[in-house]
Every structure is written in structure tokens, then in C-alpha cells.
Coordinates of C-alpha atoms in Angstrom, one line a residue:
X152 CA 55.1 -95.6 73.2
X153 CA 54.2 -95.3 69.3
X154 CA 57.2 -94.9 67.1
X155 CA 58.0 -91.2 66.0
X156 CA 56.4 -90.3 62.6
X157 CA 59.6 -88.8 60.6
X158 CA 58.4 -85.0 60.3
X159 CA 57.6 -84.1 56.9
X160 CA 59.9 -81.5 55.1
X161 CA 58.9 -77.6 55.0
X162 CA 56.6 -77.5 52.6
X163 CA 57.2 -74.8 49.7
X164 CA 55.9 -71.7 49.4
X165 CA 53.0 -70.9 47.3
X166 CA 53.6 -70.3 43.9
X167 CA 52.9 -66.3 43.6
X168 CA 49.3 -65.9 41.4
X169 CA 48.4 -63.0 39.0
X170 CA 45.1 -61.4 37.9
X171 CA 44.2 -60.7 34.5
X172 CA 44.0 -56.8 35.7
X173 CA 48.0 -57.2 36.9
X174 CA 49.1 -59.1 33.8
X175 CA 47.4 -56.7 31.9
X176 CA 48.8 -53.8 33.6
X177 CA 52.3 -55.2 33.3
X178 CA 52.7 -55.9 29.9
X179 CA 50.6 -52.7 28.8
X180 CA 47.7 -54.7 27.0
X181 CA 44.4 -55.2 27.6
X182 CA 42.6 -58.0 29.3
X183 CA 40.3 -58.8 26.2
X184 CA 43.9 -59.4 24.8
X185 CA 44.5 -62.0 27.4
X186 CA 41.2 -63.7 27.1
X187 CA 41.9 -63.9 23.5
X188 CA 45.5 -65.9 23.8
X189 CA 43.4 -67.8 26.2
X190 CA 41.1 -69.0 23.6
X191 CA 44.1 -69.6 21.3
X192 CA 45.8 -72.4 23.3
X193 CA 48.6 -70.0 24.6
X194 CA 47.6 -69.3 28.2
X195 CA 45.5 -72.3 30.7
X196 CA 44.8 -69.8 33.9
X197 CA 43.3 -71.6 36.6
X198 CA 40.3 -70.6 38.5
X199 CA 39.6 -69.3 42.0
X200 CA 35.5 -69.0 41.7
X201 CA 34.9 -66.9 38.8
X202 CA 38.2 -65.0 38.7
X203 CA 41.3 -66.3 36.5
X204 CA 44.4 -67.1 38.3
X205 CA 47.6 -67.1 36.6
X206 CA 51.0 -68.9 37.4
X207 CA 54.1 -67.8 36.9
X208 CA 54.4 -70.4 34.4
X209 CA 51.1 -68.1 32.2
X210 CA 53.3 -65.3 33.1
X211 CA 56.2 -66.5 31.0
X212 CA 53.9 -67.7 28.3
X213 CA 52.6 -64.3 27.6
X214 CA 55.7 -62.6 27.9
X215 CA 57.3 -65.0 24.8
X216 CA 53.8 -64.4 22.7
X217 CA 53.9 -61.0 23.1
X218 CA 57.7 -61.2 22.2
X219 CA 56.6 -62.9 19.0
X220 CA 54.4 -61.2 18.2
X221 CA 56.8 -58.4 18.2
X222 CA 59.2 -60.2 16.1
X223 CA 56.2 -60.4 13.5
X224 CA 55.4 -64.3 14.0
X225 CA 52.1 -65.9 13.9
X226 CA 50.2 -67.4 16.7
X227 CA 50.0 -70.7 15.3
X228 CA 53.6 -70.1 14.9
X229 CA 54.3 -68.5 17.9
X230 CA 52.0 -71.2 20.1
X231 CA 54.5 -74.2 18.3
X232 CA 57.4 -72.5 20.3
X233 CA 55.9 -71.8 23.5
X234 CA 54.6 -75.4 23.6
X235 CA 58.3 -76.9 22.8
X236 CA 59.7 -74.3 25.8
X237 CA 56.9 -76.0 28.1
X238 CA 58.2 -79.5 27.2
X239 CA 60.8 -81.3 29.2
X240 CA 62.8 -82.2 26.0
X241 CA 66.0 -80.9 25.0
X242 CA 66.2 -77.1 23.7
X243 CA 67.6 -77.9 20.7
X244 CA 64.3 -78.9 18.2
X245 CA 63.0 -76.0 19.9
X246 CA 65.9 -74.0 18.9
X247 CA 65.8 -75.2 15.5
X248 CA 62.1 -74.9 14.9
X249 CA 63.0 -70.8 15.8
X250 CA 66.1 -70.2 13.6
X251 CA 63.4 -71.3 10.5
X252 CA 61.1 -69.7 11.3
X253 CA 63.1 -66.6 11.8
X254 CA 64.7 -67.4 8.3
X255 CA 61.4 -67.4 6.6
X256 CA 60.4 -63.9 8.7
X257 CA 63.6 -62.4 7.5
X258 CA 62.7 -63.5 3.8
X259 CA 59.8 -62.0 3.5
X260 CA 60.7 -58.8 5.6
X261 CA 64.1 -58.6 3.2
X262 CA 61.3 -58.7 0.0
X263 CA 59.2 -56.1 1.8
X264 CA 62.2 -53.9 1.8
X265 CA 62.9 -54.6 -1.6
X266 CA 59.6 -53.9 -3.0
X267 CA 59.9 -50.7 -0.6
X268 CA 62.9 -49.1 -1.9
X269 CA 61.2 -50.1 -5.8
X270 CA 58.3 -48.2 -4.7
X271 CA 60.2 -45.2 -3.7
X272 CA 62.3 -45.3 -6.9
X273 CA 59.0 -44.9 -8.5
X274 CA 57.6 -42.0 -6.3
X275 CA 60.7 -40.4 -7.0
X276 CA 60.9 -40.5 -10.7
X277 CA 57.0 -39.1 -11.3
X278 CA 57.8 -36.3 -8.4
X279 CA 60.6 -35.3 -10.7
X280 CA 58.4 -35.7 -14.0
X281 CA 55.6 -33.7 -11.8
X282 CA 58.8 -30.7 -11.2
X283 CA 59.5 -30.6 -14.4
X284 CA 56.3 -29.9 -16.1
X285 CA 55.6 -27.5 -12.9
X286 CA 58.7 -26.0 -14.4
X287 CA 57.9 -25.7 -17.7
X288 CA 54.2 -24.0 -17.2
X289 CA 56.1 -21.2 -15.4

């Protein structure tokens, strides 16, 4: 009698798969959207005959770019900080690379303001040179 093969351990379950129609539908964009970050560098879906598959692993990727892009960053800059959360190193680089980035957003958002609130200044000070000749043709 043969020796007994050791019986191989329970395979895992299959990573769950998403279409561009669910991601789409999920984070409220469109699938053009998608195919764009695609082309960017930001998502690698597979393929199941002509149809994209997506892994969790997309699914995560998308959710930071879209978080970035929320938070005003630039895909270049945005695709720097998925790449480092992909990579098995440690967090902190990645962490780093963030907390300058976000300096530099808060920077320029801080000079927006200011240049804002100069602008307003401005509107207000002709609206009250605009009243006062109103006031003066009455």
C-alpha cells in the first residue's frame, strides 16, 4: 500500500471581484472616471475576456484617490501615496511623504483665504463708494 499523501489545507476563498459598473455605482462616479485613473497608474484591473475585474486591493486604491482628490492633491501626488500604502515597507515614509504634502496644501489653501478675504475688503469698499454716490444723486 502507497503511503498517504498529507491532504492539502482548505484552500481560501476567492477573493470577492468588482465591475467597473459596481465601483462606479459605489463611489458615485462614472466609469470613464475609472478608465481614466486606470490610464494614470492608480488602478491595474485584471481581465476576465473583455470585461475588467477589480480586487479588493483596486477597491482600496480608488477609495484613497478619490479621498485625495477630495483633500485637493494631485494625481501624481496622490499616485506617490497609494504606491507607498501598496508597499511592504514601514508606514512611516509614507506617513511622512503625507504630513508635506498636506503642509504645502494647507499653504496654498491658507494664501487662497488670504487673497479671499483681500478681495472682499475690496468689493466692500467700492459697494460703499457705489452707496454713496447712489446717495448723493437722490
Amino acid at each position: 500500500m502507497p503511503p498517504r499523501r498529507p491532504v492539502a489545507a482548505a484552500t481560501q476563498a476567492p477573493q470577492p471581484t468588482y465591475t467597473i459598473t459596481e465601483l462606479a455605482a459605489e463611489f458615485d462616479i462614472t466609469p470613464r472616471a475609472i478608465r481614466f485613473y486606470e490610464d494614470m497608474g492608480l488602478l491595474e484591473p485584471g481581465r476576465k475576456g473583455r470585461n475588467r475585474v477589480y480586487t479588493p486591493r483596486d477597491r482600496t486604491r480608488l477609495k484613497l484617490t478619490l479621498r485625495g482628490k477630495r483633500l485637493g492633491l494631485a494625481l501624481q501626488e496622490i499616485k506617490q501615496l497609494v504606491d507607498m500604502y501598496d508597499s511592504q515597507a514601514s508606514a512611516a515614509p509614507q506617513l511622512r511623504a503625507f504630513l508635506a504634502i498636506l503642509a504645502q496644501h494647507r499653504g496654498q489653501l491658507e494664501q487662497q483665504r488670504h487673497d479671499i478675504e483681500v478681495t472682499l475688503a475690496e468689493i466692500q469698499q467700492h459697494e460703499k463708494r457705489c452707496r454713496a454716490l447712489l446717495a448723493g444723486q437722490a
